[in-house]
Amino acid sequence: MADGVSVQPWRPDRVRPGMAVAATLDLDAALMLRVRDGCSSSYAALLERHRNPVIHYVFRMVQNQAIAEELAQEVFLRVYRSRQKYEPSAKFTTWLFRIATNLAFNWLRDERSRKSQESLNDGLTAGATINLKDRRPSVESVLVHNVKLNAVREAIGSLPEKQRAAVLMHKYEEMEYSQIAKVLGCSDSAVKSLIFRAYESLREKLAQYG
Amino acid sequence: MATDECRLRTEEGVEALLEYCAGRLHAADAVVLESHLAGCAPCREFAAAQQTVWQSLDAWEPAIETQGFQSRLNARLAEDSTPAWKDRLRAWSSGISWKPAIPMAAAFALWAAISAPPRPEIPAQAEQVRPEAVERMLEDVDMLDQLKLNAQ
């Protein structure tokens, strides 16, 4: 950033003039082009728009809050570091989620290898996932909700990495198959196949919660 | 796609059912699909199971505190933008234009060569004595001794 690295809160009025730069591009791409030109408020705007979706996506992938935040920070750092090379050839969110997905895949791979070395058993694995806290007031509803949440987490966690990423992007980010294909670097038909198989597996595992 | 054909038999049909359960199917297509569901038990079962999955996934809303996220990111950005001393030195030196320095250095080298005092000549005595020469001399001395002995 030309005027320092601290990201100031986003003020929409600050970014409007930049929209003329690329009227045909999506807002994110236009903001990113302004970031490339040294505009710190545009970076803050991108952060504000995508921080929670990225953190939540990475959290659902790795199922660990501290790691999710660490990886999400790395995502935005990489976005910032790559600003000079940025070309709006693809949708910004495709690029963003590709970075997030690759980081999550790498972490999951490292974690799997670490766990296999340490020979952790299933009990410890289940213990490591207890990071989410439900804030509902009723103890009974908390228990019911937590049982369901654990089932959902375990069902998602048991999916192969690519199926997991595809279904999370389809469900929570409402991405089209073609965009998911670009994020994962595979064909549209491969993504459909991943998603169909993932939902099939989830239907079997979550049938009792209907 | 015929409305009376089970949608589960084709990829497009399954895709339409998934999108319907996600509430993303176009309204007109949704009406057609609903009329099909009324008469197709396998598709109804599929849709019910898929809606259960959808509702279960809806319940999973991560409660992550992101208040400190921005300040931590700012700190990392600041750290990231403070280069190491090697990078700073490289950046500083890359800003310097070396072109004017080249003729200056050449002129200095020429001046140094001209104005430097002449080297003193090495005296003949200071020449190094070679081992072969010593050996040869010793052989000559031996030969002279033998000649002396023969003469006597």
XYZ file of N, CA, C and O in Angstrom, chain B:
608
model
N -36.683 -33.012 -21.437
C -36.832 -34.126 -20.483
C -38.330 -34.375 -20.231
O -39.075 -33.455 -19.896
N -38.763 -35.590 -20.403
C -40.183 -35.914 -20.187
C -40.497 -35.829 -18.701
O -39.723 -36.273 -17.869
N -41.659 -35.281 -18.387
C -41.991 -35.067 -16.973
C -42.306 -36.373 -16.252
O -42.193 -36.452 -15.037
N -42.727 -37.382 -16.996
C -43.103 -38.633 -16.333
C -41.915 -39.571 -16.145
O -42.045 -40.602 -15.497
N -40.771 -39.224 -16.708
C -39.580 -40.070 -16.545
C -38.903 -39.741 -15.214
O -38.765 -38.563 -14.863
N -38.506 -40.779 -14.502
C -37.855 -40.547 -13.196
C -36.589 -39.724 -13.397
O -35.722 -40.073 -14.192
N -36.507 -38.658 -12.649
C -35.376 -37.727 -12.835
C -34.044 -38.320 -12.367
O -32.992 -37.830 -12.735
N -34.135 -39.328 -11.555
C -32.900 -39.909 -11.029
C -32.132 -40.688 -12.084
O -30.984 -41.075 -11.860
N -32.780 -40.904 -13.234
C -32.124 -41.695 -14.286
C -31.132 -40.875 -15.105
O -30.327 -41.445 -15.822
N -31.239 -39.583 -15.016
C -30.321 -38.750 -15.820
C -29.556 -37.771 -14.920
O -30.047 -37.376 -13.857
N -28.370 -37.391 -15.408
C -27.538 -36.444 -14.662
C -28.240 -35.090 -14.537
O -28.223 -34.459 -13.478
N -28.920 -34.699 -15.640
C -29.626 -33.411 -15.626
C -30.765 -33.440 -14.605
O -31.045 -32.449 -13.930
N -31.419 -34.612 -14.528
C -32.527 -34.757 -13.589
C -32.059 -34.636 -12.146
O -32.675 -33.933 -11.329
N -30.947 -35.300 -11.825
C -30.389 -35.235 -10.454
C -29.969 -33.806 -10.143
O -30.228 -33.290 -9.046
N -29.334 -33.169 -11.134
C -28.891 -31.780 -10.946
C -30.086 -30.875 -10.655
O -30.034 -30.034 -9.744
N -31.174 -31.093 -11.405
C -32.372 -30.272 -11.189
C -32.957 -30.510 -9.800
O -33.386 -29.568 -9.119
N -32.945 -31.769 -9.366
C -33.462 -32.073 -8.022
C -32.617 -31.407 -6.932
O -33.145 -30.868 -5.957
N -31.297 -31.459 -7.118
C -30.395 -30.818 -6.133
C -30.646 -29.317 -6.088
O -30.705 -28.711 -5.001
N -30.788 -28.712 -7.249
C -31.009 -27.263 -7.294
C -32.378 -26.898 -6.713
O -32.534 -25.871 -6.063
N -33.349 -27.790 -6.950
C -34.691 -27.559 -6.396
C -34.625 -27.570 -4.858
O -35.182 -26.692 -4.188
N -33.936 -28.558 -4.323
C -33.815 -28.660 -2.853
C -33.026 -27.494 -2.271
O -33.212 -27.134 -1.102
N -32.144 -26.933 -3.078
C -31.364 -25.773 -2.622
C -32.146 -24.479 -2.797
O -31.680 -23.415 -2.387
N -33.329 -24.587 -3.410
C -34.144 -23.397 -3.657
C -33.573 -22.518 -4.743
O -33.818 -21.312 -4.784
N -32.755 -23.106 -5.632
C -32.116 -22.311 -6.681
C -32.657 -22.616 -8.077
O -32.124 -22.112 -9.052
N -33.679 -23.448 -8.130
C -34.217 -23.788 -9.454
C -35.153 -22.666 -9.907
O -35.884 -22.086 -9.097
N -35.092 -22.373 -11.187
C -35.945 -21.331 -11.765
C -37.404 -21.659 -11.462
O -37.800 -22.834 -11.480
N -38.204 -20.648 -11.180
C -39.591 -20.850 -10.725
C -40.397 -21.739 -11.684
O -41.105 -22.657 -11.238
N -40.267 -21.487 -12.970
C -41.042 -22.269 -13.947
C -40.620 -23.735 -13.916
O -41.461 -24.651 -13.964
N -39.317 -23.969 -13.825
C -38.807 -25.342 -13.767
C -39.228 -26.019 -12.464
O -39.485 -27.225 -12.432
N -39.284 -25.233 -11.394
C -39.685 -25.780 -10.088
C -41.126 -26.276 -10.140
O -41.452 -27.328 -9.571
N -41.987 -25.542 -10.828
C -43.400 -25.949 -10.941
C -43.495 -27.291 -11.664
O -44.205 -28.219 -11.241
N -42.742 -27.420 -12.758
C -42.740 -28.668 -13.533
C -42.224 -29.818 -12.669
O -42.800 -30.907 -12.653
N -41.165 -29.547 -11.939
C -40.558 -30.592 -11.104
C -41.502 -31.018 -9.986
O -41.622 -32.207 -9.670
N -42.200 -30.051 -9.412
C -43.129 -30.380 -8.323
C -44.256 -31.275 -8.819
O -44.679 -32.197 -8.109
N -44.711 -31.017 -10.037
C -45.776 -31.876 -10.580
C -45.235 -33.284 -10.826
O -45.936 -34.264 -10.655
N -43.953 -33.350 -11.187
C -43.330 -34.665 -11.366
C -43.181 -35.374 -10.017
O -43.462 -36.572 -9.901
N -42.748 -34.642 -9.021
C -42.547 -35.232 -7.690
C -43.840 -35.841 -7.142
O -43.810 -36.861 -6.452
N -44.953 -35.217 -7.478
C -46.245 -35.705 -6.977
C -46.506 -37.133 -7.448
O -47.161 -37.914 -6.728
N -45.960 -37.478 -8.598
C -46.239 -38.810 -9.132
C -45.047 -39.748 -9.137
O -45.142 -40.847 -9.692
N -43.903 -39.341 -8.589
C -42.694 -40.184 -8.649
C -42.133 -40.403 -7.242
O -41.500 -39.507 -6.677
N -42.359 -41.570 -6.695
C -41.933 -41.867 -5.313
C -40.411 -41.825 -5.150
O -39.923 -41.232 -4.165
N -39.620 -42.424 -6.040
C -38.158 -42.356 -5.855
C -37.637 -40.917 -5.822
O -36.774 -40.578 -5.011
N -38.184 -40.074 -6.689
C -37.738 -38.670 -6.713
C -38.160 -37.953 -5.425
O -37.425 -37.116 -4.898
N -39.350 -38.301 -4.912
C -39.817 -37.692 -3.646
C -38.892 -38.072 -2.502
O -38.527 -37.241 -1.677
N -38.529 -39.343 -2.472
C -37.617 -39.812 -1.411
C -36.257 -39.114 -1.512
O -35.677 -38.708 -0.509
N -35.800 -39.016 -2.736
C -34.506 -38.348 -2.969
C -34.576 -36.902 -2.473
O -33.694 -36.428 -1.749
N -35.659 -36.219 -2.860
C -35.799 -34.796 -2.494
C -35.903 -34.635 -0.981
O -35.310 -33.712 -0.400
N -36.640 -35.560 -0.328
C -36.788 -35.464 1.135
C -35.431 -35.649 1.821
O -35.076 -34.890 2.744
N -34.675 -36.647 1.369
C -33.350 -36.905 1.968
C -32.414 -35.733 1.719
O -31.649 -35.323 2.611
N -32.495 -35.177 0.525
C -31.608 -34.054 0.192
C -31.969 -32.811 1.003
O -31.093 -32.062 1.427
N -33.280 -32.635 1.244
C -33.681 -31.472 2.056
C -33.228 -31.630 3.506
O -32.896 -30.643 4.170
N -33.186 -32.858 3.972
C -32.655 -33.110 5.321
C -31.188 -32.710 5.390
O -30.737 -32.059 6.340
N -30.448 -33.097 4.358
C -29.015 -32.723 4.292
C -28.890 -31.208 4.289
O -28.091 -30.623 5.033
N -29.723 -30.571 3.465
C -29.640 -29.111 3.312
C -29.907 -28.413 4.642
O -29.179 -27.498 5.035
N -30.950 -28.891 5.355
C -31.294 -28.261 6.647
C -30.204 -28.519 7.694
O -29.909 -27.655 8.512
N -29.637 -29.719 7.636
C -28.554 -30.036 8.589
C -27.359 -29.127 8.341
O -26.740 -28.619 9.291
N -27.041 -28.934 7.092
C -25.901 -28.063 6.761
C -26.199 -26.611 7.130
O -25.303 -25.869 7.530
N -27.469 -26.231 7.010
C -27.861 -24.860 7.404
C -27.584 -24.608 8.884
O -27.287 -23.493 9.285
N -27.712 -25.682 9.671
C -27.530 -25.536 11.121
C -26.079 -25.292 11.496
O -25.786 -24.848 12.603
N -25.197 -25.592 10.581
C -23.757 -25.471 10.886
C -23.256 -24.074 10.528
O -22.716 -23.847 9.463
N -23.477 -23.175 11.421
C -23.019 -21.792 11.228
C -21.877 -21.550 12.205
O -22.111 -21.429 13.407
N -20.664 -21.500 11.747
C -19.537 -21.359 12.680
C -19.612 -20.066 13.482
O -19.853 -18.993 12.920
N -19.442 -20.211 14.804
C -19.430 -19.024 15.676
C -17.981 -18.625 15.901
O -17.396 -18.938 16.928
N -17.432 -17.979 14.921
C -16.016 -17.596 15.022
C -15.906 -16.106 15.308
O -16.525 -15.290 14.625
N -15.126 -15.795 16.321
C -14.870 -14.387 16.643
C -13.822 -13.862 15.658
O -12.725 -14.400 15.587
N -14.202 -12.820 14.939
C -13.245 -12.275 13.966
C -12.836 -10.850 14.328
O -12.336 -10.117 13.496
N -13.064 -10.494 15.623
C -12.772 -9.105 16.020
C -11.289 -8.762 15.877
O -10.949 -7.696 15.415
N -10.438 -9.672 16.314
C -9.006 -9.376 16.268
C -8.372 -9.686 14.926
O -7.165 -9.483 14.750
N -9.185 -10.185 14.009
C -8.639 -10.631 12.731
C -7.918 -9.499 12.004
O -6.792 -9.661 11.542
N -8.601 -8.362 11.931
C -8.041 -7.262 11.141
C -6.758 -6.707 11.755
O -5.799 -6.427 11.039
N -6.746 -6.587 13.106
C -5.539 -6.031 13.734
C -4.367 -6.997 13.567
O -3.228 -6.570 13.343
N -4.657 -8.289 13.678
C -3.575 -9.277 13.484
C -3.091 -9.263 12.043
O -1.894 -9.376 11.766
N -4.045 -9.106 11.133
C -3.649 -9.049 9.720
C -2.818 -7.797 9.443
O -1.821 -7.848 8.717
N -3.237 -6.672 10.059
C -2.463 -5.429 9.908
C -1.031 -5.617 10.375
O -0.087 -5.153 9.736
N -0.895 -6.318 11.526
C 0.457 -6.545 12.070
C 1.280 -7.390 11.091
O 2.457 -7.114 10.857
N 0.646 -8.396 10.511
C 1.373 -9.255 9.569
C 1.713 -8.502 8.284
O 2.775 -8.709 7.698
N 0.804 -7.630 7.879
C 1.082 -6.824 6.680
C 2.251 -5.884 6.934
O 3.107 -5.699 6.069
N 2.258 -5.294 8.146
C 3.345 -4.376 8.499
C 4.667 -5.123 8.527
O 5.686 -4.646 8.020
N 4.637 -6.309 9.117
C 5.841 -7.152 9.190
C 6.298 -7.541 7.785
O 7.483 -7.530 7.479
N 5.301 -7.836 6.990
C 5.575 -8.267 5.620
C 6.179 -7.147 4.782
O 6.995 -7.380 3.898
N 5.738 -5.900 5.091
C 6.205 -4.787 4.270
C 7.485 -4.164 4.797
O 8.027 -3.256 4.180
N 7.984 -4.646 5.979
C 9.279 -4.177 6.473
C 10.344 -5.140 5.986
O 10.464 -6.243 6.503
N 11.116 -4.746 4.979
C 12.070 -5.703 4.419
C 13.278 -5.934 5.310
O 13.607 -5.106 6.155
N 13.923 -7.042 5.141
C 15.143 -7.358 5.869
C 16.253 -6.423 5.393
O 16.152 -5.820 4.318
N 17.362 -6.326 6.204
C 18.419 -5.356 5.859
C 19.042 -5.662 4.498
O 19.410 -4.750 3.757
N 19.099 -6.972 4.141
C 19.671 -7.323 2.835
C 18.804 -6.770 1.706
O 19.304 -6.228 0.727
N 17.464 -6.925 1.905
C 16.550 -6.424 0.875
C 16.608 -4.903 0.785
O 16.539 -4.332 -0.301
N 16.737 -4.265 1.988
C 16.816 -2.794 1.984
C 18.084 -2.322 1.287
O 18.065 -1.374 0.514
N 19.200 -3.029 1.557
C 20.466 -2.679 0.914
C 20.359 -2.864 -0.603
O 20.793 -2.020 -1.390
N 19.712 -3.980 -0.986
C 19.546 -4.257 -2.413
C 18.672 -3.180 -3.064
O 18.973 -2.693 -4.144
N 17.615 -2.820 -2.332
C 16.713 -1.793 -2.862
C 17.436 -0.456 -2.991
O 17.280 0.271 -3.975
N 18.276 -0.155 -1.951
C 19.017 1.114 -1.975
C 20.023 1.122 -3.127
O 20.103 2.080 -3.886
N 20.736 -0.001 -3.266
C 21.763 -0.027 -4.318
C 21.154 -0.081 -5.711
O 21.740 0.416 -6.671
N 19.958 -0.694 -5.800
C 19.331 -0.741 -7.127
C 18.861 0.638 -7.564
O 18.668 0.888 -8.752
N 18.696 1.535 -6.570
C 18.279 2.902 -6.902
C 19.415 3.767 -7.406
O 19.200 4.845 -7.962
N 20.623 3.293 -7.229
C 21.784 4.083 -7.648
C 22.115 3.774 -9.101
O 22.138 2.616 -9.512
N 22.381 4.832 -9.852
C 22.783 4.618 -11.245
C 24.308 4.491 -11.300
O 25.043 5.382 -10.878
N 24.797 3.345 -11.771
C 26.239 3.086 -11.790
C 26.916 3.587 -13.062
O 28.128 3.573 -13.144
N 26.146 4.018 -14.047
C 26.737 4.417 -15.338
C 27.768 5.548 -15.223
O 28.856 5.452 -15.777
N 27.442 6.651 -14.470
C 28.442 7.731 -14.373
C 29.698 7.288 -13.628
O 30.770 7.876 -13.801
N 29.586 6.273 -12.795
C 30.732 5.848 -11.984
C 31.786 5.119 -12.816
O 32.958 5.091 -12.451
N 31.388 4.518 -13.922
C 32.320 3.702 -14.720
C 33.458 4.554 -15.311
O 34.637 4.247 -15.106
N 33.176 5.679 -16.051
C 34.294 6.503 -16.555
C 35.124 7.117 -15.438
O 36.356 7.265 -15.575
N 34.458 7.433 -14.315
C 35.204 7.986 -13.176
C 36.205 6.962 -12.647
O 37.362 7.287 -12.361
N 35.779 5.730 -12.535
C 36.664 4.675 -12.037
C 37.807 4.435 -13.016
O 38.967 4.239 -12.607
N 37.504 4.499 -14.314
C 38.534 4.285 -15.340
C 39.582 5.410 -15.277
O 40.797 5.155 -15.363
N 39.110 6.663 -15.110
C 40.017 7.810 -15.028
C 40.908 7.700 -13.795
O 42.123 7.978 -13.852
N 40.334 7.254 -12.686
C 41.112 7.099 -11.458
C 42.195 6.035 -11.629
O 43.352 6.227 -11.206
N 41.811 4.936 -12.275
C 42.773 3.842 -12.487
C 43.941 4.315 -13.352
O 45.109 4.007 -13.089
N 43.638 5.112 -14.390
C 44.670 5.642 -15.293
C 45.614 6.585 -14.539
O 46.838 6.497 -14.655
N 45.007 7.474 -13.731
C 45.802 8.430 -12.950
C 46.726 7.686 -11.982
O 47.907 8.018 -11.845
N 46.180 6.643 -11.333
C 46.974 5.869 -10.365
C 48.144 5.192 -11.057
O 49.261 5.136 -10.514
N 47.895 4.696 -12.269
C 48.960 3.994 -13.001
C 50.080 4.955 -13.398
O 51.268 4.618 -13.331
N 49.698 6.179 -13.793
C 50.697 7.166 -14.254
C 51.480 7.743 -13.080
O 52.713 7.850 -13.108
N 50.738 8.109 -12.028
C 51.395 8.823 -10.927
C 52.094 7.910 -9.924
O 52.804 8.377 -9.055
N 51.908 6.620 -10.036
C 52.546 5.714 -9.057
C 54.056 5.718 -9.255
O 54.534 5.787 -10.388
N 54.928 5.682 -8.159
C 56.396 5.677 -8.294
C 56.862 4.367 -8.947
O 56.218 3.330 -8.764
N 57.986 4.425 -9.723
C 58.463 3.205 -10.377
C 58.924 2.181 -9.348
O 59.407 2.528 -8.287
N 58.751 0.913 -9.702
C 59.137 -0.163 -8.785
C 60.651 -0.283 -8.717
O 61.314 -0.211 -9.754
N 61.259 -0.437 -7.514
C 62.717 -0.627 -7.430
C 63.131 -1.950 -8.070
O 62.411 -2.952 -7.929
N 64.284 -1.900 -8.787
C 64.734 -3.128 -9.446
C 65.274 -4.102 -8.409
O 65.932 -3.708 -7.439
N 65.031 -5.340 -8.634
C 65.477 -6.350 -7.671
C 66.962 -6.595 -7.892
O 67.386 -6.869 -9.028
N 67.781 -6.425 -6.849
C 69.212 -6.655 -7.021
C 69.522 -8.102 -7.379
O 68.760 -9.007 -7.027
N 70.668 -8.277 -8.101
C 71.023 -9.607 -8.591
C 71.203 -10.605 -7.459
O 70.862 -11.774 -7.574
N 71.712 -10.093 -6.292
C 71.952 -11.001 -5.174
C 70.655 -11.583 -4.596
O 70.667 -12.617 -3.965
N 69.669 -10.803 -4.844
C 68.403 -11.227 -4.247
C 67.734 -12.346 -5.025
O 66.695 -12.834 -4.645
N 68.394 -12.728 -6.166
C 67.773 -13.795 -6.952
C 67.710 -15.070 -6.123
O 68.629 -15.395 -5.381
N 66.730 -15.773 -6.336
C 66.551 -16.981 -5.541
C 67.499 -18.073 -6.043
O 67.756 -18.195 -7.252
N 67.997 -18.844 -5.117
C 68.896 -19.943 -5.449
C 68.069 -21.176 -5.714
O 67.240 -21.561 -4.890
N 68.320 -21.754 -6.926
C 67.525 -22.924 -7.278
C 68.233 -24.201 -6.816
O 69.451 -24.302 -6.907
N 67.506 -25.217 -6.382
C 68.120 -26.464 -5.912
C 68.917 -27.175 -7.002
O 69.976 -27.754 -6.729
N 68.435 -27.080 -8.266
C 69.160 -27.779 -9.355
C 70.566 -27.188 -9.535
O 71.558 -27.907 -9.778
N 70.629 -25.817 -9.387
C 71.921 -25.133 -9.559
C 72.914 -25.555 -8.482
O 74.110 -25.769 -8.736
N 72.394 -25.715 -7.244
C 73.248 -26.139 -6.122
C 73.795 -27.535 -6.384
O 74.989 -27.816 -6.216
N 72.847 -28.437 -6.839
C 73.265 -29.812 -7.126
C 74.366 -29.836 -8.188
O 75.354 -30.574 -8.090
N 74.132 -29.015 -9.242
C 75.107 -28.969 -10.348
C 76.482 -28.499 -9.832
O 77.539 -29.044 -10.193
N 76.430 -27.487 -8.959
C 77.680 -26.944 -8.414
C 78.421 -27.997 -7.583
O 79.634 -28.156 -7.690
N 77.649 -28.734 -6.783
C 78.266 -29.782 -5.963
C 78.905 -30.871 -6.830
O 79.993 -31.388 -6.534
N 78.167 -31.203 -7.946
C 78.726 -32.200 -8.879
C 80.049 -31.700 -9.478
O 81.030 -32.468 -9.621
N 80.087 -30.395 -9.826
C 81.321 -29.801 -10.395
C 82.475 -29.879 -9.399
O 83.618 -30.195 -9.761
N 82.145 -29.613 -8.119
C 83.184 -29.658 -7.070
C 83.736 -31.073 -6.959
O 84.951 -31.301 -6.885
N 82.804 -32.089 -7.000
C 83.230 -33.488 -6.928
C 84.163 -33.839 -8.083
O 85.191 -34.520 -7.907
N 83.744 -33.344 -9.276
C 84.538 -33.643 -10.476
C 85.952 -33.046 -10.358
O 86.939 -33.689 -10.693
N 86.052 -31.805 -9.843
C 87.348 -31.147 -9.669
C 88.204 -31.923 -8.667
O 89.415 -32.107 -8.859
N 87.555 -32.387 -7.592
C 88.286 -33.181 -6.596
C 88.871 -34.433 -7.225
O 90.027 -34.800 -6.966
N 88.042 -35.107 -8.074
C 88.521 -36.333 -8.738
C 89.690 -36.026 -9.678
O 90.661 -36.785 -9.747
N 89.595 -34.884 -10.406
C 90.682 -34.472 -11.317
C 91.974 -34.237 -10.515
O 93.070 -34.622 -10.937
N 91.818 -33.585 -9.328
C 92.987 -33.323 -8.473
C 93.643 -34.638 -8.056
O 94.864 -34.817 -8.097
N 92.794 -35.605 -7.667
C 93.300 -36.902 -7.210
C 94.035 -37.629 -8.347
O 95.114 -38.220 -8.156
N 93.446 -37.546 -9.547
C 94.062 -38.196 -10.707
C 95.426 -37.566 -11.039
O 96.367 -38.254 -11.421
N 95.488 -36.234 -10.903
C 96.726 -35.511 -11.202
C 97.840 -35.894 -10.232
O 99.022 -35.939 -10.584
N 97.462 -36.148 -8.966
C 98.460 -36.480 -7.955
C 98.971 -37.900 -8.238
O 100.091 -38.254 -8.122
